[in-house]
XYZ file of C-alpha atoms in Angstrom:
670
model
C 75.977 67.277 47.264
C 78.006 64.182 48.211
C 80.906 65.216 46.006
C 80.858 68.654 47.656
C 80.998 67.065 51.126
C 83.873 64.796 50.096
C 85.745 67.756 48.648
C 85.599 69.409 52.074
C 85.975 66.318 54.301
C 89.074 64.718 52.692
C 91.359 67.805 53.095
C 90.127 68.125 56.683
C 91.075 64.493 57.363
C 94.545 65.005 55.879
C 94.953 68.202 57.906
C 93.935 66.392 61.104
C 96.509 63.655 60.544
C 99.185 66.263 59.830
C 98.171 68.188 62.955
C 98.711 65.047 65.026
C 102.448 65.337 64.367
C 102.575 68.753 66.015
C 100.448 67.508 68.903
C 103.380 65.523 70.300
C 105.551 68.650 70.403
C 102.781 70.704 71.968
C 102.060 67.967 74.494
C 105.750 67.842 75.386
C 105.883 71.623 75.810
C 102.634 71.538 77.807
C 104.038 68.892 80.152
C 107.221 70.956 80.634
C 105.222 74.111 81.387
C 102.918 72.247 83.759
C 105.885 70.780 85.633
C 107.533 74.214 85.728
C 104.342 75.718 87.201
C 104.251 72.903 89.758
C 107.919 73.550 90.628
C 107.198 77.270 91.086
C 104.184 76.470 93.249
C 106.142 74.020 95.416
C 109.043 76.496 95.678
C 106.563 79.095 96.913
C 105.143 76.629 99.447
C 108.666 75.714 100.667
C 109.516 79.435 100.943
C 106.344 80.145 102.951
C 106.972 77.095 105.185
C 110.576 78.114 105.911
C 109.775 81.805 106.457
C 106.877 80.987 108.797
C 109.137 78.822 111.014
C 112.056 81.290 110.816
C 109.659 84.012 111.977
C 108.342 81.695 114.720
C 111.836 81.099 116.172
C 112.743 84.806 115.856
C 109.474 85.860 117.540
C 110.015 83.405 120.392
C 113.566 84.741 120.862
C 112.306 88.333 120.947
C 109.622 87.318 123.449
C 112.278 85.988 125.822
C 114.452 89.032 125.168
C 111.613 91.451 125.969
C 110.426 89.473 129.000
C 113.972 89.453 130.530
C 113.302 86.105 132.255
C 115.922 83.465 131.500
C 115.167 80.702 133.977
C 114.736 77.198 132.463
C 111.037 76.992 133.347
C 110.191 80.215 131.498
C 112.346 79.261 128.513
C 110.755 75.794 128.347
C 107.247 77.323 128.383
C 108.160 79.608 125.460
C 109.568 76.633 123.509
C 106.499 74.517 124.250
C 104.090 77.316 123.189
C 106.015 77.919 119.945
C 106.070 74.213 119.030
C 102.348 73.887 119.735
C 101.624 76.644 117.190
C 104.141 75.532 114.551
C 103.952 71.781 113.980
C 106.923 71.763 111.615
C 109.375 72.180 114.537
C 110.155 68.682 115.810
C 112.376 69.931 118.685
C 113.498 73.264 120.193
C 116.293 74.217 122.598
C 118.029 77.178 124.252
C 121.795 77.202 124.918
C 123.966 79.664 126.848
C 126.912 81.505 125.305
C 129.222 78.543 126.018
C 127.013 76.214 123.969
C 125.540 74.377 126.948
C 121.869 73.417 126.509
C 119.761 74.854 129.364
C 116.173 74.301 128.110
C 114.558 71.893 125.605
C 111.142 70.836 124.371
C 110.376 67.993 124.303
C 112.933 66.627 126.717
C 112.667 63.122 125.195
C 111.576 62.095 121.708
C 111.294 58.528 122.978
C 111.785 56.776 126.340
C 115.102 55.357 125.090
C 116.739 58.703 124.267
C 118.500 60.563 127.107
C 117.747 64.201 127.929
C 119.983 66.616 125.995
C 120.030 69.091 128.927
C 123.660 69.911 129.649
C 124.923 68.781 126.233
C 127.131 71.194 124.298
C 126.422 72.460 120.751
C 129.182 75.032 120.327
C 130.588 73.044 117.359
C 127.311 73.377 115.433
C 127.277 76.067 112.678
C 123.788 77.188 113.666
C 125.086 78.043 117.153
C 128.188 79.799 115.847
C 126.224 81.882 113.297
C 123.630 82.939 115.874
C 126.356 84.076 118.273
C 127.904 86.248 115.542
C 124.709 87.878 114.207
C 121.375 89.119 115.522
C 119.589 87.864 112.384
C 117.893 84.433 112.288
C 119.986 81.687 110.636
C 118.773 78.804 108.438
C 121.194 75.873 108.206
C 121.549 73.229 105.541
C 120.306 69.698 106.145
C 122.372 67.567 108.564
C 122.050 64.575 110.868
C 120.783 65.496 114.322
C 122.108 64.318 117.678
C 120.991 64.533 121.282
C 117.286 64.145 120.526
C 117.921 61.425 117.972
C 119.617 60.751 114.655
C 116.962 62.224 112.358
C 117.853 64.427 109.348
C 116.922 68.013 110.225
C 117.310 71.652 109.194
C 118.156 74.028 112.052
C 116.703 77.527 112.506
C 118.498 79.614 115.155
C 118.230 83.120 116.608
C 120.184 84.940 119.306
C 118.718 86.323 122.569
C 120.405 89.431 123.976
C 120.282 89.213 127.784
C 120.013 92.247 130.038
C 123.540 91.614 131.376
C 125.056 91.805 127.882
C 125.495 88.036 127.403
C 123.723 86.036 124.732
C 121.591 82.929 124.554
C 120.852 80.966 121.374
C 117.388 79.539 120.574
C 117.190 76.753 117.966
C 114.300 74.935 116.307
C 114.774 71.713 114.326
C 112.619 71.569 111.193
C 111.048 68.183 110.567
C 111.996 67.292 106.964
C 109.156 64.777 106.831
C 106.753 67.753 106.779
C 107.619 68.260 103.091
C 105.793 65.003 102.328
C 102.519 66.950 102.164
C 103.759 68.566 98.936
C 103.637 65.134 97.268
C 100.005 64.832 98.341
C 99.123 68.336 97.143
C 100.488 67.735 93.616
C 99.407 64.085 93.306
C 97.114 65.055 90.395
C 100.185 65.285 88.132
C 100.760 61.657 87.150
C 104.112 60.080 88.126
C 105.701 63.397 89.112
C 108.228 62.855 91.958
C 109.632 65.842 93.860
C 113.188 66.597 95.012
C 114.172 69.495 97.298
C 117.851 70.488 97.593
C 119.279 72.972 100.111
C 122.046 75.557 99.539
C 124.947 73.280 100.593
C 123.756 71.428 98.271
C 122.308 68.375 100.029
C 119.083 66.492 99.361
C 116.486 67.661 101.872
C 113.521 65.651 100.598
C 112.807 63.199 97.742
C 109.565 61.431 96.841
C 109.596 57.759 97.870
C 109.522 56.517 94.249
C 112.906 58.181 93.584
C 114.539 55.962 96.248
C 117.182 58.637 96.868
C 118.825 58.918 100.331
C 118.253 62.183 102.211
C 121.423 64.242 102.945
C 123.292 62.956 99.892
C 125.659 65.466 98.287
C 124.041 66.673 95.033
C 127.002 68.763 93.801
C 128.296 66.072 91.448
C 124.958 64.676 90.257
C 123.633 65.151 86.727
C 120.400 66.597 88.132
C 122.282 69.419 89.891
C 124.426 70.117 86.806
C 121.379 70.230 84.524
C 119.560 72.501 86.971
C 122.473 74.977 87.035
C 122.514 75.027 83.233
C 118.754 75.705 83.060
C 118.162 77.974 86.086
C 114.454 78.598 86.509
C 113.599 76.718 83.261
C 112.290 73.189 82.501
C 114.714 70.696 80.981
C 115.086 67.034 79.994
C 117.708 64.653 81.350
C 118.535 60.954 81.404
C 117.644 59.585 84.856
C 120.148 56.850 85.832
C 120.220 55.710 82.185
C 116.770 54.097 82.553
C 114.391 56.790 81.290
C 114.245 60.335 79.991
C 112.475 62.718 82.327
C 110.996 66.173 81.784
C 111.930 68.269 84.834
C 110.547 71.567 86.119
C 113.098 73.524 88.168
C 112.563 76.558 90.432
C 114.789 78.203 93.070
C 113.352 78.977 96.512
C 113.544 82.742 96.923
C 115.952 84.114 99.508
C 117.345 80.835 100.932
C 119.320 79.273 98.041
C 117.219 76.073 97.971
C 116.022 74.430 94.730
C 112.907 72.421 93.819
C 112.766 69.803 91.042
C 109.550 68.170 89.767
C 109.989 65.433 87.150
C 107.835 63.215 84.949
C 108.896 60.351 82.659
C 108.645 61.320 79.001
C 106.860 58.015 78.413
C 103.788 59.387 80.254
C 103.485 62.192 77.712
C 104.106 59.753 74.820
C 101.091 57.669 75.885
C 98.820 60.694 75.350
C 100.391 61.299 71.935
C 99.812 57.711 70.771
C 96.224 57.855 71.962
C 95.760 61.123 70.107
C 96.962 59.534 66.830
C 94.521 56.643 67.198
C 91.640 58.915 68.170
C 92.334 61.307 65.272
C 92.299 58.502 62.724
C 89.091 57.010 64.131
C 87.338 60.366 64.243
C 88.444 61.191 60.693
C 86.908 57.989 59.325
C 83.783 58.457 61.392
C 83.465 62.057 60.234
C 83.744 60.974 56.590
C 81.012 58.375 57.027
C 78.707 60.792 58.868
C 79.362 63.516 56.297
C 78.174 61.268 53.458
C 74.993 60.273 55.313
C 74.329 63.855 56.394
C 74.692 65.111 52.820
C 72.016 62.711 51.630
C 69.614 63.662 54.426
C 70.192 67.422 54.031
C 69.483 67.187 50.331
C 66.100 65.526 50.915
C 64.828 67.075 54.141
C 66.511 70.423 54.804
C 67.536 72.418 51.747
C 64.110 72.562 50.085
C 62.161 73.650 53.176
C 64.889 76.136 54.145
C 64.678 77.826 50.722
C 60.932 78.332 51.276
C 61.573 79.701 54.777
C 64.192 82.181 53.505
C 61.719 83.448 50.912
C 59.029 83.920 53.577
C 61.445 85.825 55.878
C 62.506 88.155 53.063
C 58.872 88.844 52.164
C 57.928 89.609 55.792
C 60.956 91.862 56.315
C 60.275 93.870 53.157
C 56.490 94.226 53.258
C 55.585 93.344 56.841
C 53.126 90.762 55.503
C 53.215 87.279 57.077
C 53.703 84.461 54.585
C 52.605 80.925 55.448
C 55.250 78.285 54.779
C 53.994 74.809 53.849
C 55.468 72.075 56.033
C 57.061 69.374 53.861
C 56.103 65.757 54.494
C 59.668 64.537 55.183
C 61.038 67.690 56.883
C 63.353 67.167 59.880
C 62.231 67.962 63.403
C 64.503 71.030 63.546
C 63.145 72.438 60.276
C 59.563 71.757 61.399
C 60.193 73.589 64.673
C 61.821 76.515 62.875
C 58.895 76.897 60.445
C 56.358 76.682 63.272
C 58.205 79.282 65.394
C 58.429 81.569 62.354
C 54.662 81.431 61.948
C 54.148 82.192 65.662
C 56.611 85.092 65.503
C 54.916 86.761 62.528
C 51.550 86.464 64.250
C 52.952 87.902 67.492
C 54.471 90.890 65.740
C 51.220 92.096 64.239
C 50.082 95.545 65.288
C 47.328 94.372 67.626
C 49.520 92.047 69.670
C 52.458 94.444 69.674
C 50.290 97.266 71.052
C 48.701 94.959 73.618
C 52.128 93.951 74.955
C 53.191 97.574 75.403
C 49.888 98.662 76.974
C 50.048 95.865 79.560
C 53.711 96.477 80.462
C 54.518 97.870 83.923
C 57.582 99.695 82.580
C 57.624 103.332 81.419
C 57.295 103.121 77.598
C 56.888 106.128 75.329
C 57.698 107.564 71.913
C 58.464 111.203 71.214
C 59.570 113.429 68.372
C 63.092 114.794 68.135
C 61.854 118.041 69.794
C 60.491 116.124 72.791
C 56.777 116.091 71.886
C 55.199 112.903 73.256
C 53.548 110.738 70.585
C 52.624 107.817 72.833
C 52.775 106.976 76.561
C 51.683 103.583 77.863
C 49.046 103.459 80.645
C 51.530 102.404 83.367
C 53.736 105.455 82.759
C 50.775 107.866 82.564
C 49.254 106.517 85.790
C 52.578 106.678 87.675
C 52.883 110.367 86.710
C 49.269 111.096 87.749
C 47.854 111.647 84.226
C 45.597 109.800 81.841
C 46.998 108.717 78.486
C 44.917 111.394 76.741
C 46.155 114.155 79.109
C 49.827 113.443 78.656
C 49.840 112.692 74.915
C 50.982 115.718 72.864
C 52.773 117.416 75.772
C 56.501 118.061 75.611
C 58.758 115.862 77.724
C 60.534 118.993 78.996
C 57.292 120.150 80.680
C 57.475 117.112 82.981
C 61.041 117.793 84.122
C 61.884 119.763 87.324
C 63.046 123.351 86.808
C 66.638 122.666 87.908
C 66.978 119.891 85.301
C 65.220 121.709 82.466
C 68.433 123.496 81.431
C 69.924 120.136 80.436
C 66.953 119.094 78.294
C 68.438 120.495 75.021
C 71.585 118.465 75.702
C 69.408 115.345 76.095
C 67.745 116.001 72.718
C 71.145 116.496 71.042
C 72.462 113.200 72.383
C 69.319 111.383 71.217
C 69.792 112.749 67.694
C 73.538 112.015 67.597
C 73.373 108.337 68.656
C 71.223 105.384 67.660
C 70.926 104.387 71.321
C 71.195 106.464 74.478
C 70.812 105.467 78.140
C 70.922 107.339 81.426
C 68.775 108.642 84.311
C 65.937 111.165 84.102
C 63.902 113.030 86.726
C 60.211 113.713 86.058
C 57.626 115.600 88.150
C 54.219 113.994 88.726
C 50.954 115.882 88.495
C 50.979 116.084 92.322
C 54.452 117.711 92.310
C 56.478 114.666 93.438
C 59.811 114.037 91.714
C 60.409 110.518 90.377
C 63.793 109.164 89.173
C 63.888 106.872 86.133
C 66.663 104.932 84.468
C 65.998 104.779 80.728
C 67.252 103.362 77.452
C 66.294 105.060 74.153
C 66.462 103.920 70.536
C 66.316 106.299 67.558
C 63.893 104.895 64.958
C 64.684 106.314 61.520
C 62.684 104.430 58.865
C 63.120 105.558 55.247
C 60.372 107.941 54.104
C 59.042 108.447 57.663
C 59.612 111.089 60.312
C 62.226 109.838 62.820
C 61.146 109.355 66.426
C 62.569 108.084 69.714
C 61.392 104.880 71.420
C 62.144 104.921 75.150
C 61.810 102.345 77.942
C 62.332 103.349 81.571
C 62.163 101.902 85.089
C 61.225 103.904 88.212
C 64.181 103.677 90.652
C 63.006 106.391 93.090
C 62.514 104.017 96.014
C 65.773 102.231 95.270
C 67.597 105.579 95.383
C 65.971 106.457 98.706
C 66.822 103.092 100.223
C 70.395 103.406 98.974
C 70.719 106.853 100.558
C 69.367 105.580 103.899
C 71.813 102.665 103.819
C 74.684 105.017 102.970
C 73.790 107.302 105.911
C 73.588 104.325 108.274
C 76.993 103.083 107.146
C 78.466 106.572 107.617
C 76.931 106.813 111.111
C 78.318 103.422 112.115
C 81.782 104.268 110.740
C 81.881 107.600 112.627
C 80.675 105.846 115.777
C 83.474 103.263 115.590
C 86.157 105.825 114.717
C 85.073 108.158 117.526
C 84.922 105.473 120.202
C 87.805 105.148 122.657
C 87.310 101.354 122.666
C 88.631 98.956 120.033
C 86.045 96.761 118.287
C 87.182 93.596 116.511
C 85.754 90.511 114.795
C 87.746 87.302 115.231
C 87.567 83.830 113.663
C 87.397 80.755 115.896
C 91.101 80.074 115.290
C 92.069 83.557 116.552
C 92.599 85.272 113.177
C 91.409 88.883 113.067
C 88.896 89.623 110.291
C 88.191 93.224 111.353
C 89.643 95.711 113.850
C 88.496 99.328 114.305
C 90.811 102.331 113.664
C 91.061 103.029 117.425
C 93.675 100.237 117.517
C 96.239 102.749 116.219
C 95.791 104.939 119.323
C 95.605 102.058 121.808
C 98.249 99.650 120.443
C 100.235 101.661 117.889
C 99.360 99.656 114.768
C 96.828 100.240 111.990
C 93.985 97.808 111.256
C 95.587 96.909 107.920
C 98.710 95.668 109.730
C 96.783 93.190 111.887
C 93.840 91.953 109.801
C 94.522 88.313 108.915
C 96.990 87.790 111.798
C 96.412 85.710 114.912
C 95.318 87.894 117.842
C 97.134 85.676 120.388
C 100.560 86.660 118.989
C 100.470 90.031 120.806
C 98.923 88.760 124.072
C 101.243 88.435 127.079
C 102.350 84.768 127.438
C 101.108 84.667 131.034
C 97.616 85.727 129.890
C 97.210 83.479 126.806
C 95.703 80.510 128.709
C 93.162 82.767 130.436
C 92.075 84.353 127.156
C 91.833 80.962 125.428
C 89.718 79.651 128.312
C 87.375 82.638 127.904
C 87.157 81.933 124.164
C 86.232 78.308 124.924
C 83.420 79.524 127.210
C 82.108 81.708 124.378
C 82.054 78.708 122.046
C 80.103 76.640 124.596
C 77.687 79.341 125.830
C 76.652 81.393 122.793
C 74.108 83.455 124.742
C 76.281 84.907 127.523
C 78.987 87.512 126.802
C 82.319 86.825 128.530
C 84.659 89.339 130.170
C 88.441 88.942 130.545
C 91.413 91.124 131.529
C 94.827 90.637 129.912
C 97.863 92.480 128.510
C 98.593 93.327 124.865
C 101.971 94.265 123.419
C 102.200 97.873 122.133
C 104.356 98.582 119.086
C 106.767 100.489 121.367
C 107.378 97.264 123.352
C 105.283 98.156 126.413
C 102.303 96.159 127.705
C 98.806 97.665 127.653
C 96.350 96.434 130.327
C 92.965 95.895 128.669
C 89.558 94.544 129.532
C 87.608 92.824 126.751
C 83.976 91.774 126.488
C 83.347 89.109 123.842
C 80.123 87.854 122.284
C 79.583 84.788 120.098
C 78.103 85.971 116.782
C 79.104 82.988 114.622
C 75.448 82.327 113.782
C 74.884 85.920 112.654
C 74.756 85.975 108.817
C 76.594 89.326 108.758
C 79.140 89.027 111.601
C 79.975 85.298 111.362
C 82.609 85.574 114.090
C 83.512 86.427 117.694
C 82.835 90.135 118.318
C 85.012 91.790 120.956
C 84.971 95.219 122.620
C 88.401 96.067 124.069
C 88.911 98.890 126.593
C 92.221 100.346 127.792
C 92.479 99.354 131.457
C 95.957 100.801 132.070
C 94.940 103.899 134.061
C 92.462 102.000 136.195
C 95.086 99.348 136.951
C 97.579 102.063 137.854
C 94.984 103.721 140.148
C 94.196 100.392 141.855
C 97.897 99.723 142.487
C 98.329 103.248 143.914
C 95.284 102.763 146.165
C 96.608 99.405 147.398
C 99.999 101.004 148.089
C 98.421 103.820 150.163
C 96.285 101.330 152.103
C 99.372 99.236 152.861
C 101.268 102.322 154.059
C 98.362 103.370 156.310
C 98.035 99.872 157.724
C 101.763 99.784 158.391
C 101.568 103.161 160.149
C 98.570 102.114 162.224
C 100.380 98.941 163.207
C 103.063 101.028 164.859
C 100.619 103.117 166.960
C 99.581 101.756 170.354
C 96.919 103.531 172.432
C 95.445 103.181 175.890
C 91.708 103.385 176.440
C 89.067 102.425 179.007
C 89.315 102.322 182.862
C 92.746 101.755 184.454
C 92.660 100.140 187.947
C 95.425 102.019 189.939
C 96.376 101.331 193.526
C 95.610 104.466 195.571
C 98.651 103.921 197.791
C 101.548 102.545 195.665
C 100.250 103.675 192.290
C 100.649 100.207 190.675
C 98.313 99.278 187.826
C 96.471 95.947 187.389
C 96.698 94.404 183.876
C 94.148 92.207 182.061
C 95.585 89.049 183.670
C 95.096 90.419 187.190
C 98.765 91.096 187.850
C 99.945 94.404 189.387
C 102.655 96.241 187.486
C 104.505 99.413 188.068
C 103.256 102.435 186.193
C 106.464 102.598 184.154
C 106.322 98.919 183.101
C 102.653 99.158 182.128
C 103.170 102.197 179.910
C 106.305 100.739 178.274
C 104.548 97.448 177.370
C 101.481 99.085 175.845
C 102.723 102.251 174.144
C 105.728 103.546 172.258
C 106.448 105.973 175.167
C 109.583 105.487 177.340
C 109.190 106.969 180.863
C 112.063 108.967 182.419
C 112.346 110.027 186.095
C 112.776 113.423 187.688
C 111.198 115.666 190.414
C 108.477 118.175 190.024
C 109.014 121.489 191.894
C 106.484 120.637 194.646
C 108.149 117.250 195.431
C 111.607 118.760 195.332
C 110.523 121.425 197.932
C 108.839 118.841 200.096
C 111.480 116.099 200.147
C 114.691 117.996 199.442
C 114.194 121.507 200.799
C 117.903 122.194 201.180
C 118.677 121.239 197.639
C 115.700 123.103 196.217
C 116.819 126.399 197.802
C 120.430 126.187 196.512
C 121.128 128.994 194.037
C 121.245 127.911 190.446
C 124.626 128.294 188.818
C 124.765 130.781 185.975
């Protein structure tokens, strides 16, 4: 036995030592692939970071463009709101078409720095590119001015004013924000990161590289090696001090490049340890193999031969054979022999039948024509029969009439396959239909008539519950789709987790377009604070729903007046969010404005009407009238002061006859 073990162990030891040579190559390739994956991951993170801030500046520019308000206060508010949502923008500004800065945020990075308002940036490429194109522009890294002398990357976008002139909005990307990538990939030992822009200048380098930001990389060996191995890992001599394995990946769409390196010595340490460990394990394995061979010879092989004989005897004749437990048998062999004895006892006819009879599952055997040979008590009772009543009947007699036509197909499948599973409907003695899921086995012992052993589970109630749940879900879906209101579920940070299909009719976009986005992006800037205040109330008072009116941007650029009622359902195990019901308030707002306009017109008209009412004290002799202050005024003066009428003077026919008879009788000229 020992010689047999040595014959196997020695070649394995030699093979292990030989395999150690290839381990170094595999470890080297593994390190290169791991660094390449890290470079791809970091390149993706840089791409997402840049695109998010490019989109932020472009969105802010479009917001100003759509709002058509270009005063410094409005522009500063837009810059401040954008910077509060996107922490990567260290500063933002807006300049007119001459390059003069008219709005900034913040106005001072420190008390010592002067305000850049009024400074001119027309010599900056990001200003020139934005004036030439309507697309956002991403600059290379350069040294800032005005706000300070920090290295930055500029993102600019043009604003088309209503008068045809242009403004330029710019956001300065804080290069220090890339430091978080070092923290994210810190698990890779001694793996510094370098990020190079399209110019190419160094945008960011891990502190251990001690490389200055903004240095020109065009003539460095790293840049040359990266161009020769685009998108692939490579090795290069770093400053003549060490060989590094470098993963290299371009940043999609912006021309930037990411490098992640690791000294080759780090990988070599693992290889040396592997050699030592392999040698130690080989010697240990040889020693253990010799001891194990001795023990197996004395305590395992003999008892196992007896156990194999007993198993063969039981399998062939079905007769349990007792295996004597050796005096020096191992614990494992003793356990195996004991469990074999328990198994043979358990599988006797009496215990086997008792297990089936006490089972709650549907268990039966039937011939290949469907005649039932045996049905356990649980199945017979569930179908409303006794075991004696159901035994000998054909399984097809228990099936409903509409399913009986498929019974021959069932029998054919049972005969054609060793196992067959599916669902089956049976009718109880009382006429109720039950649904079972079953699994059948074809038992075909030599010299005996074949039969089918089947085990089934009643799933009738599960089916009914599933149907009820399906109907409820359909009802709720139709209710939401038919409602004129929009229903949404929002996270505490404003991200939409669900929005009903009515959003397409109300706002012009589909739910799929908005799920996952921040709901505050489409809210009118003047209404954002009010909505956020309402959301804060919901977080503080979880019992009381809150109501708020605000405006939401439609996809066609218009603003939709809405009224929303929100409820805090964060504690609900199903909702887990803020549930809002949004109603289109546009027509009601329009009606209120029209009503206010009509009221104003009526009030204006009434203000121009002056009336006289009550008793007028008139002198019976001179016809003067006494006013409220007790003064006597002529009739003409009184009427002129209190009405819109303007008295004129003439003579009535009676007075003309009385006072001017000669004139009144003069013939009238034709």
